[in-house]
Short mmCIF file of C-alpha atoms in Angstrom, two decimals:
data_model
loop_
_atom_site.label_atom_id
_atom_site.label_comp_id
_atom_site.label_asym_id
_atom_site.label_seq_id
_atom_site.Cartn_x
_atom_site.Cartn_y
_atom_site.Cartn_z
CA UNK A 1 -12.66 -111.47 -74.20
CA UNK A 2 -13.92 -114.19 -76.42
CA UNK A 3 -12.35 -114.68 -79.65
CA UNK A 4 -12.57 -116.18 -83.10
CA UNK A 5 -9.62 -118.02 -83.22
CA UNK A 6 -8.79 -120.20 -87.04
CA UNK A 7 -5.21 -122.53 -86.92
CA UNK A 8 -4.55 -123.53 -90.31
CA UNK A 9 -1.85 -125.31 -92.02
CA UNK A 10 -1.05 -127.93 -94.22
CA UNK A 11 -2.53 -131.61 -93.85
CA UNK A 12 -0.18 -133.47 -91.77
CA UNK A 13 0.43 -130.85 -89.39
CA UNK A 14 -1.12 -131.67 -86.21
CA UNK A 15 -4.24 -129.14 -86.13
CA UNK A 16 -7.06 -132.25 -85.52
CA UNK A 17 -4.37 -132.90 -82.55
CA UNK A 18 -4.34 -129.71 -81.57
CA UNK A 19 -7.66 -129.43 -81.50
CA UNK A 20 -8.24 -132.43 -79.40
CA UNK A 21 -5.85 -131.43 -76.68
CA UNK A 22 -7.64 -127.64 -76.37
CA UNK A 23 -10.86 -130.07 -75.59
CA UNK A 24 -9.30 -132.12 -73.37
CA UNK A 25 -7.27 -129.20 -71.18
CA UNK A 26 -10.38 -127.44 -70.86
CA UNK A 27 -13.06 -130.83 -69.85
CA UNK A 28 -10.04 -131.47 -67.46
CA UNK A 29 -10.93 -127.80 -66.11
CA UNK A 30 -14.67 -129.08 -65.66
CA UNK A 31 -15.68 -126.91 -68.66
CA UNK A 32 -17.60 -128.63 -71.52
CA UNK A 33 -17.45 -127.73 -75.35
CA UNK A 34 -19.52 -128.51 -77.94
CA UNK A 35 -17.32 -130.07 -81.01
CA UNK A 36 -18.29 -129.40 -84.87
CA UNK A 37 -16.57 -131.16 -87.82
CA UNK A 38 -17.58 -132.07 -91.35
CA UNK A 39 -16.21 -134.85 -93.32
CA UNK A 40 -13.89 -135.97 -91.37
CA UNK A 41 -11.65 -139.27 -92.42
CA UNK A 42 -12.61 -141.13 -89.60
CA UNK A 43 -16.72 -140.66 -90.59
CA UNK A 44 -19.50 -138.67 -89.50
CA UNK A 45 -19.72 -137.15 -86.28
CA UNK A 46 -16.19 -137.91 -85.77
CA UNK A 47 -13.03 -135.47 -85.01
CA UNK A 48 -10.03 -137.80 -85.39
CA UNK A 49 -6.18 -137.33 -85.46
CA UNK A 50 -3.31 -139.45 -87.45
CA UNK A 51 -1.87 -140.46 -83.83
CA UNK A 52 -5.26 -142.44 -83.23
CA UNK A 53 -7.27 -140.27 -81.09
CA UNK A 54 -11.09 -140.01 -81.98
CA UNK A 55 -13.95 -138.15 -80.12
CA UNK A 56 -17.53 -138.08 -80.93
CA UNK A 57 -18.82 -134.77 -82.79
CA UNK A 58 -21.48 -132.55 -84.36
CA UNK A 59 -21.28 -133.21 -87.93
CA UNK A 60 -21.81 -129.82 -89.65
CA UNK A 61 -24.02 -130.52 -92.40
CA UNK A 62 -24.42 -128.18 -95.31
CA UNK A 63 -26.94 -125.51 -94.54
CA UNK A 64 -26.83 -126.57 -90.98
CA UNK A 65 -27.05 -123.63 -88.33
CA UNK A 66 -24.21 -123.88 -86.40
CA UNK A 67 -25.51 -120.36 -84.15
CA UNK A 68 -28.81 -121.94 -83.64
CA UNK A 69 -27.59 -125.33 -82.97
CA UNK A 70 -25.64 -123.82 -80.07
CA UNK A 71 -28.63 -121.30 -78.74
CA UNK A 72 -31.14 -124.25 -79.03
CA UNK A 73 -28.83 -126.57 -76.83
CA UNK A 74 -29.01 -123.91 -74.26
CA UNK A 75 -32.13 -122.92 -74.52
CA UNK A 76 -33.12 -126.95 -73.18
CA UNK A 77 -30.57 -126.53 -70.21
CA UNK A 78 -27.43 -127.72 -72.46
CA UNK A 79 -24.36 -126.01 -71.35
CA UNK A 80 -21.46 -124.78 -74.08
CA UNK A 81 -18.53 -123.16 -72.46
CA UNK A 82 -16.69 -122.85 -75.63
CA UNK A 83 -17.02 -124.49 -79.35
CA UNK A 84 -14.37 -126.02 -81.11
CA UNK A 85 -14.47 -126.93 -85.19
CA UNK A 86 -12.25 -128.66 -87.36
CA UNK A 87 -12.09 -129.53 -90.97
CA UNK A 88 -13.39 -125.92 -91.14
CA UNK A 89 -12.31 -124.80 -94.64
CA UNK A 90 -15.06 -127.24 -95.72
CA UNK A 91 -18.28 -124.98 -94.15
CA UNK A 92 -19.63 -122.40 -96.48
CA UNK A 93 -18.65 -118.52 -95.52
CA UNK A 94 -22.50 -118.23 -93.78
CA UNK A 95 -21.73 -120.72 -91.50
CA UNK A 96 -18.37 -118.81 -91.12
CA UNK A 97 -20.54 -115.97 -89.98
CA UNK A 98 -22.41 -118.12 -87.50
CA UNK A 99 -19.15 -118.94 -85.93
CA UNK A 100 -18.85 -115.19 -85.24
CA UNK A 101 -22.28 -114.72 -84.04
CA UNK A 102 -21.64 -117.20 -81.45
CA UNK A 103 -18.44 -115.38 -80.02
CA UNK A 104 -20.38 -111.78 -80.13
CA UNK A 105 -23.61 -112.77 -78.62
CA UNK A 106 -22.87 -116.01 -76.80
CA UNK A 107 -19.35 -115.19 -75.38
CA UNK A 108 -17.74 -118.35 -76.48
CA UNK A 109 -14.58 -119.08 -77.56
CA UNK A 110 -14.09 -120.82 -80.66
CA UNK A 111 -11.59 -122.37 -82.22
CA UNK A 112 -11.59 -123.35 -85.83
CA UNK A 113 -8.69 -125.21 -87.05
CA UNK A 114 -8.77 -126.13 -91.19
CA UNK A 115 -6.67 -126.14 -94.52
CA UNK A 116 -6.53 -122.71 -96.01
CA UNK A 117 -6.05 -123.43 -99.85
CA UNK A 118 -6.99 -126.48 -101.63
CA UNK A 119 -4.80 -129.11 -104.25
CA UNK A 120 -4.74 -126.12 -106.86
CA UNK A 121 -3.69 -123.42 -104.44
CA UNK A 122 -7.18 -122.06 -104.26
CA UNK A 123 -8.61 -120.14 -101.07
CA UNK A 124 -11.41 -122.71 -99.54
CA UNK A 125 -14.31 -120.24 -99.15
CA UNK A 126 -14.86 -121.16 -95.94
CA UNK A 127 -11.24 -120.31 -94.96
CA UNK A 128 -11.07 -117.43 -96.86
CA UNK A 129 -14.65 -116.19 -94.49
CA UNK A 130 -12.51 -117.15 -91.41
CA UNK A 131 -9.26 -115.15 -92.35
CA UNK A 132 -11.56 -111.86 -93.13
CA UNK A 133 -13.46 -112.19 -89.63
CA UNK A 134 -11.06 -114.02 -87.55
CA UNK A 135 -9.75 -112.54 -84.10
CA UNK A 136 -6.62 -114.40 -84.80
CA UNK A 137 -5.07 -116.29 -87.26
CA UNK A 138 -2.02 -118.96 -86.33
CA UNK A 139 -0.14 -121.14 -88.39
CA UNK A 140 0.42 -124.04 -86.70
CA UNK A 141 4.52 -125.12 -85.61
CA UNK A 142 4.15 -128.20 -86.36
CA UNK A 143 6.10 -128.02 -89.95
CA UNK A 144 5.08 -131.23 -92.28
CA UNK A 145 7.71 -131.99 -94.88
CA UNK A 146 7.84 -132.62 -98.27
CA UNK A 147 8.84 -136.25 -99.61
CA UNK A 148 12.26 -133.69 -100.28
CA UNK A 149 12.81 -133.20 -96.73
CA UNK A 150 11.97 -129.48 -97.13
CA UNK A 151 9.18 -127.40 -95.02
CA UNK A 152 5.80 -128.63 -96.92
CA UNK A 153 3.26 -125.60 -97.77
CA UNK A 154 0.60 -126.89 -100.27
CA UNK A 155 -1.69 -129.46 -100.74
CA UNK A 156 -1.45 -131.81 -103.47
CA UNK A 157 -4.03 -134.48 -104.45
CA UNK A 158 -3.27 -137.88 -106.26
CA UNK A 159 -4.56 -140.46 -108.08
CA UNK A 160 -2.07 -143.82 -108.38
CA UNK A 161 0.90 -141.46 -107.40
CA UNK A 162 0.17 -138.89 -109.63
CA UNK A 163 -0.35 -135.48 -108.78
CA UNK A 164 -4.38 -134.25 -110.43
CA UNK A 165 -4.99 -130.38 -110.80
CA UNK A 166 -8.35 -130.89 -112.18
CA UNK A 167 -11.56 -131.98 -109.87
CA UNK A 168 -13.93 -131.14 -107.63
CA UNK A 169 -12.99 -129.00 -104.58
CA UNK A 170 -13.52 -131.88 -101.93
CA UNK A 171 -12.90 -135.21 -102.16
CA UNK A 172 -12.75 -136.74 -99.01
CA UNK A 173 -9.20 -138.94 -99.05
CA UNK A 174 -5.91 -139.33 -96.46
CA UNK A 175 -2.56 -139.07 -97.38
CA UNK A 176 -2.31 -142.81 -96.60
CA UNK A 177 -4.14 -144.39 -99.70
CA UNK A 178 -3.94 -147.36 -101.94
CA UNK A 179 -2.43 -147.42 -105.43
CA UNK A 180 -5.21 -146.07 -108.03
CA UNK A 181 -7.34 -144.58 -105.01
CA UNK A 182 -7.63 -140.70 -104.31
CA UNK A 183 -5.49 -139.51 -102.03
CA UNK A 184 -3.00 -136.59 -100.70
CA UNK A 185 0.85 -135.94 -100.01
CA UNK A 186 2.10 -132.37 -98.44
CA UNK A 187 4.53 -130.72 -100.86
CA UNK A 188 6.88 -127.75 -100.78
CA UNK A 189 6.06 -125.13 -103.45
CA UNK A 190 9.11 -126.26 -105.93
CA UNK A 191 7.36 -129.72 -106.24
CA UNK A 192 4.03 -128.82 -106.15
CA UNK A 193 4.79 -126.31 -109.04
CA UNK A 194 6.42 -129.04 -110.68
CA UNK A 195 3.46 -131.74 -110.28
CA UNK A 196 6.49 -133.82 -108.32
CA UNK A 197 4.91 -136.28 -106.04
CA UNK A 198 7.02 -139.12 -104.25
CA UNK A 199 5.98 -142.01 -106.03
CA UNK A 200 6.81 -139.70 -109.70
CA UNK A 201 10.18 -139.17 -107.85
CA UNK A 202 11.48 -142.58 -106.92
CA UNK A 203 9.79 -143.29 -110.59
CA UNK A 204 12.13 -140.76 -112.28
CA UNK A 205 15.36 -141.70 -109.40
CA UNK A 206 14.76 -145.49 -110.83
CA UNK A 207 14.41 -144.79 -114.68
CA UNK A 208 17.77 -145.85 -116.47
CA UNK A 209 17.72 -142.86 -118.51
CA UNK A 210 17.81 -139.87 -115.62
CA UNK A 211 21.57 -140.29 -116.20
CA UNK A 212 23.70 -140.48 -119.36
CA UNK A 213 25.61 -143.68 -119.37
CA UNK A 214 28.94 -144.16 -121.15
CA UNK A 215 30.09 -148.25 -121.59
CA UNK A 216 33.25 -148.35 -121.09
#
Protein backbone atom coordinates (compact mmCIF):
# COMPACT_ATOMS: atom_id res chain seq x y z
CA UNK A 1 0.00 0.00 0.00
CA UNK A 2 1.14 3.51 -0.55
CA UNK A 3 2.21 5.48 2.30
CA UNK A 4 2.93 8.89 3.71
CA UNK A 5 6.19 8.46 4.86
CA UNK A 6 8.07 11.99 6.88
CA UNK A 7 12.11 11.31 8.07
CA UNK A 8 13.00 14.04 10.22
CA UNK A 9 15.92 14.92 12.26
CA UNK A 10 18.26 17.42 13.04
CA UNK A 11 20.23 19.49 10.26
CA UNK A 12 23.32 17.66 9.62
CA UNK A 13 21.87 14.38 9.62
CA UNK A 14 21.83 13.04 6.25
CA UNK A 15 17.93 13.26 5.31
CA UNK A 16 18.65 15.51 1.78
CA UNK A 17 21.09 12.30 1.31
CA UNK A 18 18.71 10.08 2.08
CA UNK A 19 16.44 11.43 0.05
CA UNK A 20 18.59 11.46 -2.96
CA UNK A 21 19.54 7.83 -2.76
CA UNK A 22 15.51 6.70 -2.45
CA UNK A 23 15.47 8.68 -6.04
CA UNK A 24 18.23 7.21 -7.36
CA UNK A 25 17.42 3.27 -6.21
CA UNK A 26 14.14 3.66 -7.62
CA UNK A 27 15.20 5.66 -11.43
CA UNK A 28 17.79 2.74 -11.34
CA UNK A 29 14.49 0.45 -11.16
CA UNK A 30 13.20 2.41 -14.38
CA UNK A 31 10.63 4.18 -12.16
CA UNK A 32 10.52 8.03 -12.29
CA UNK A 33 9.56 10.47 -9.35
CA UNK A 34 8.66 13.75 -9.35
CA UNK A 35 10.97 15.79 -6.66
CA UNK A 36 9.50 18.88 -4.52
CA UNK A 37 11.68 21.14 -2.30
CA UNK A 38 11.45 24.70 -1.08
CA UNK A 39 14.29 26.85 -0.16
CA UNK A 40 16.78 24.80 -0.42
CA UNK A 41 20.65 26.06 0.24
CA UNK A 42 21.75 25.21 -2.98
CA UNK A 43 18.73 27.63 -4.75
CA UNK A 44 15.56 27.18 -6.34
CA UNK A 45 14.52 24.14 -7.88
CA UNK A 46 17.35 22.47 -6.31
CA UNK A 47 17.48 19.32 -3.73
CA UNK A 48 21.13 19.30 -2.59
CA UNK A 49 23.15 17.36 0.10
CA UNK A 50 26.41 18.52 2.27
CA UNK A 51 28.41 15.56 0.43
CA UNK A 52 27.90 17.56 -2.96
CA UNK A 53 25.15 15.87 -4.67
CA UNK A 54 22.49 18.18 -6.41
CA UNK A 55 19.44 17.23 -8.61
CA UNK A 56 17.07 19.46 -10.32
CA UNK A 57 13.53 19.97 -8.52
CA UNK A 58 10.02 21.39 -8.23
CA UNK A 59 10.34 24.31 -6.11
CA UNK A 60 7.22 24.34 -3.87
CA UNK A 61 6.15 27.76 -3.81
CA UNK A 62 3.82 29.11 -1.19
CA UNK A 63 0.24 28.46 -2.12
CA UNK A 64 1.45 26.18 -4.79
CA UNK A 65 -0.74 22.92 -5.35
CA UNK A 66 1.39 20.25 -4.89
CA UNK A 67 -1.95 17.54 -5.63
CA UNK A 68 -2.73 19.39 -8.73
CA UNK A 69 0.72 19.85 -9.86
CA UNK A 70 1.01 16.06 -9.82
CA UNK A 71 -2.69 15.27 -11.48
CA UNK A 72 -1.98 17.99 -14.16
CA UNK A 73 1.46 16.30 -15.11
CA UNK A 74 -0.50 13.21 -15.73
CA UNK A 75 -3.23 14.39 -17.10
CA UNK A 76 -0.60 15.66 -20.34
CA UNK A 77 0.93 12.03 -20.44
CA UNK A 78 3.61 12.85 -17.52
CA UNK A 79 4.29 9.81 -15.55
CA UNK A 80 4.89 10.00 -11.43
CA UNK A 81 5.59 6.68 -9.91
CA UNK A 82 6.22 8.12 -6.58
CA UNK A 83 6.96 11.85 -5.11
CA UNK A 84 9.65 12.67 -2.97
CA UNK A 85 9.93 16.24 -0.82
CA UNK A 86 12.47 17.66 1.23
CA UNK A 87 12.92 20.74 3.26
CA UNK A 88 9.28 19.83 4.11
CA UNK A 89 8.78 21.50 7.52
CA UNK A 90 8.87 24.69 5.41
CA UNK A 91 5.25 23.95 3.34
CA UNK A 92 2.20 25.17 5.10
CA UNK A 93 -0.13 22.23 6.80
CA UNK A 94 -2.59 22.54 3.37
CA UNK A 95 0.02 21.58 1.32
CA UNK A 96 0.66 18.87 4.03
CA UNK A 97 -2.79 17.71 3.15
CA UNK A 98 -2.07 17.65 -0.55
CA UNK A 99 0.73 15.33 0.16
CA UNK A 100 -1.93 12.96 1.53
CA UNK A 101 -4.33 13.40 -1.21
CA UNK A 102 -1.77 12.27 -3.53
CA UNK A 103 -1.06 8.88 -1.63
CA UNK A 104 -5.08 8.21 -1.23
CA UNK A 105 -6.19 9.00 -4.67
CA UNK A 106 -3.05 8.74 -6.77
CA UNK A 107 -1.37 5.67 -5.10
CA UNK A 108 1.99 7.20 -4.74
CA UNK A 109 4.43 6.90 -2.37
CA UNK A 110 5.82 9.84 -0.82
CA UNK A 111 8.44 10.58 1.09
CA UNK A 112 8.88 13.78 2.97
CA UNK A 113 12.03 14.22 4.78
CA UNK A 114 12.33 17.84 6.99
CA UNK A 115 13.33 19.42 10.44
CA UNK A 116 10.63 18.93 12.97
CA UNK A 117 11.15 21.96 15.42
CA UNK A 118 12.78 25.15 14.64
CA UNK A 119 15.95 27.34 16.57
CA UNK A 120 13.44 27.94 19.57
CA UNK A 121 12.20 24.38 19.87
CA UNK A 122 8.99 25.23 18.12
CA UNK A 123 6.88 22.58 16.01
CA UNK A 124 7.28 23.87 12.14
CA UNK A 125 3.59 23.78 11.13
CA UNK A 126 4.24 22.00 8.32
CA UNK A 127 5.93 19.21 10.36
CA UNK A 128 3.62 19.27 12.93
CA UNK A 129 0.64 18.54 9.68
CA UNK A 130 2.99 15.64 8.66
CA UNK A 131 3.37 13.96 12.18
CA UNK A 132 -0.68 14.12 12.65
CA UNK A 133 -1.30 12.47 9.06
CA UNK A 134 1.80 10.61 8.45
CA UNK A 135 1.76 6.71 7.72
CA UNK A 136 5.10 6.64 9.35
CA UNK A 137 7.31 8.67 11.09
CA UNK A 138 11.37 7.77 11.27
CA UNK A 139 14.06 9.47 12.83
CA UNK A 140 16.80 9.24 10.84
CA UNK A 141 20.30 7.01 12.27
CA UNK A 142 22.40 9.15 11.19
CA UNK A 143 23.15 10.92 14.79
CA UNK A 144 24.81 14.62 14.25
CA UNK A 145 26.80 15.74 17.25
CA UNK A 146 27.07 18.55 19.23
CA UNK A 147 30.40 20.77 19.15
CA UNK A 148 30.48 18.54 22.85
CA UNK A 149 30.75 15.36 21.14
CA UNK A 150 27.30 14.36 22.48
CA UNK A 151 24.14 13.09 20.27
CA UNK A 152 22.82 16.65 18.80
CA UNK A 153 18.81 17.09 19.05
CA UNK A 154 17.94 20.81 18.41
CA UNK A 155 18.46 23.38 16.14
CA UNK A 156 20.20 26.42 17.02
CA UNK A 157 20.59 29.57 14.85
CA UNK A 158 23.55 32.15 15.02
CA UNK A 159 24.59 35.31 14.25
CA UNK A 160 28.72 35.92 14.56
CA UNK A 161 28.82 32.73 16.84
CA UNK A 162 26.18 33.60 18.92
CA UNK A 163 23.27 31.64 19.53
CA UNK A 164 19.67 34.19 18.56
CA UNK A 165 16.24 33.00 20.09
CA UNK A 166 14.43 35.83 18.62
CA UNK A 167 13.49 36.04 14.63
CA UNK A 168 11.56 35.03 12.06
CA UNK A 169 10.75 31.30 11.64
CA UNK A 170 12.89 30.83 8.35
CA UNK A 171 15.84 32.23 7.45
CA UNK A 172 17.41 30.45 4.86
CA UNK A 173 21.32 29.85 6.18
CA UNK A 174 23.90 26.54 6.44
CA UNK A 175 25.70 25.58 9.27
CA UNK A 176 28.84 26.57 7.30
CA UNK A 177 28.65 30.50 7.44
CA UNK A 178 30.89 33.46 7.71
CA UNK A 179 31.57 35.46 10.88
CA UNK A 180 28.56 38.11 11.37
CA UNK A 181 26.34 36.11 8.73
CA UNK A 182 23.20 33.94 9.79
CA UNK A 183 23.81 30.68 10.19
CA UNK A 184 23.21 27.19 12.20
CA UNK A 185 25.16 24.61 14.47
CA UNK A 186 23.30 21.21 15.81
CA UNK A 187 23.31 21.18 19.61
CA UNK A 188 22.47 18.70 22.34
CA UNK A 189 19.69 19.92 24.66
CA UNK A 190 22.24 20.92 27.70
CA UNK A 191 23.82 23.55 25.28
CA UNK A 192 21.05 24.60 23.51
CA UNK A 193 19.32 25.31 26.93
CA UNK A 194 22.30 27.05 27.82
CA UNK A 195 22.61 29.33 24.52
CA UNK A 196 26.28 27.39 24.29
CA UNK A 197 27.41 27.49 20.76
CA UNK A 198 31.09 26.45 19.72
CA UNK A 199 32.54 29.60 18.94
CA UNK A 200 30.93 30.96 22.82
CA UNK A 201 32.78 27.77 24.01
CA UNK A 202 36.32 28.01 22.75
CA UNK A 203 35.50 31.90 23.72
CA UNK A 204 34.84 30.96 27.39
CA UNK A 205 37.83 27.72 27.18
CA UNK A 206 40.28 30.80 26.07
CA UNK A 207 39.18 33.59 28.62
CA UNK A 208 41.94 33.89 31.44
CA UNK A 209 39.40 34.11 34.00
CA UNK A 210 37.38 30.50 33.51
CA UNK A 211 40.00 29.41 36.08
CA UNK A 212 41.19 30.93 39.37
CA UNK A 213 44.87 31.51 39.20
CA UNK A 214 47.15 31.56 42.24
CA UNK A 215 51.01 33.22 41.49
CA UNK A 216 53.10 31.43 43.12
Amino acid sequence: MPELVFFSGTMDCGKSTLALQIGHNRSARGLQGVIFTRDDRAGEGKLSSRLGLVTDAVEADEGMDLYAHLVDRISRGGRADYVIVDEAQFLAPVQIDQLARIVDDLDLDVFAFGITTDFRTKLFPGSQRLIELADRVETLQVEALCWCGARATHNARTVGGEMVVEGAQVVVGDVNQQAGEVGYEVLCRRHHQRRTTSATARAGALSPDVLPVTSG
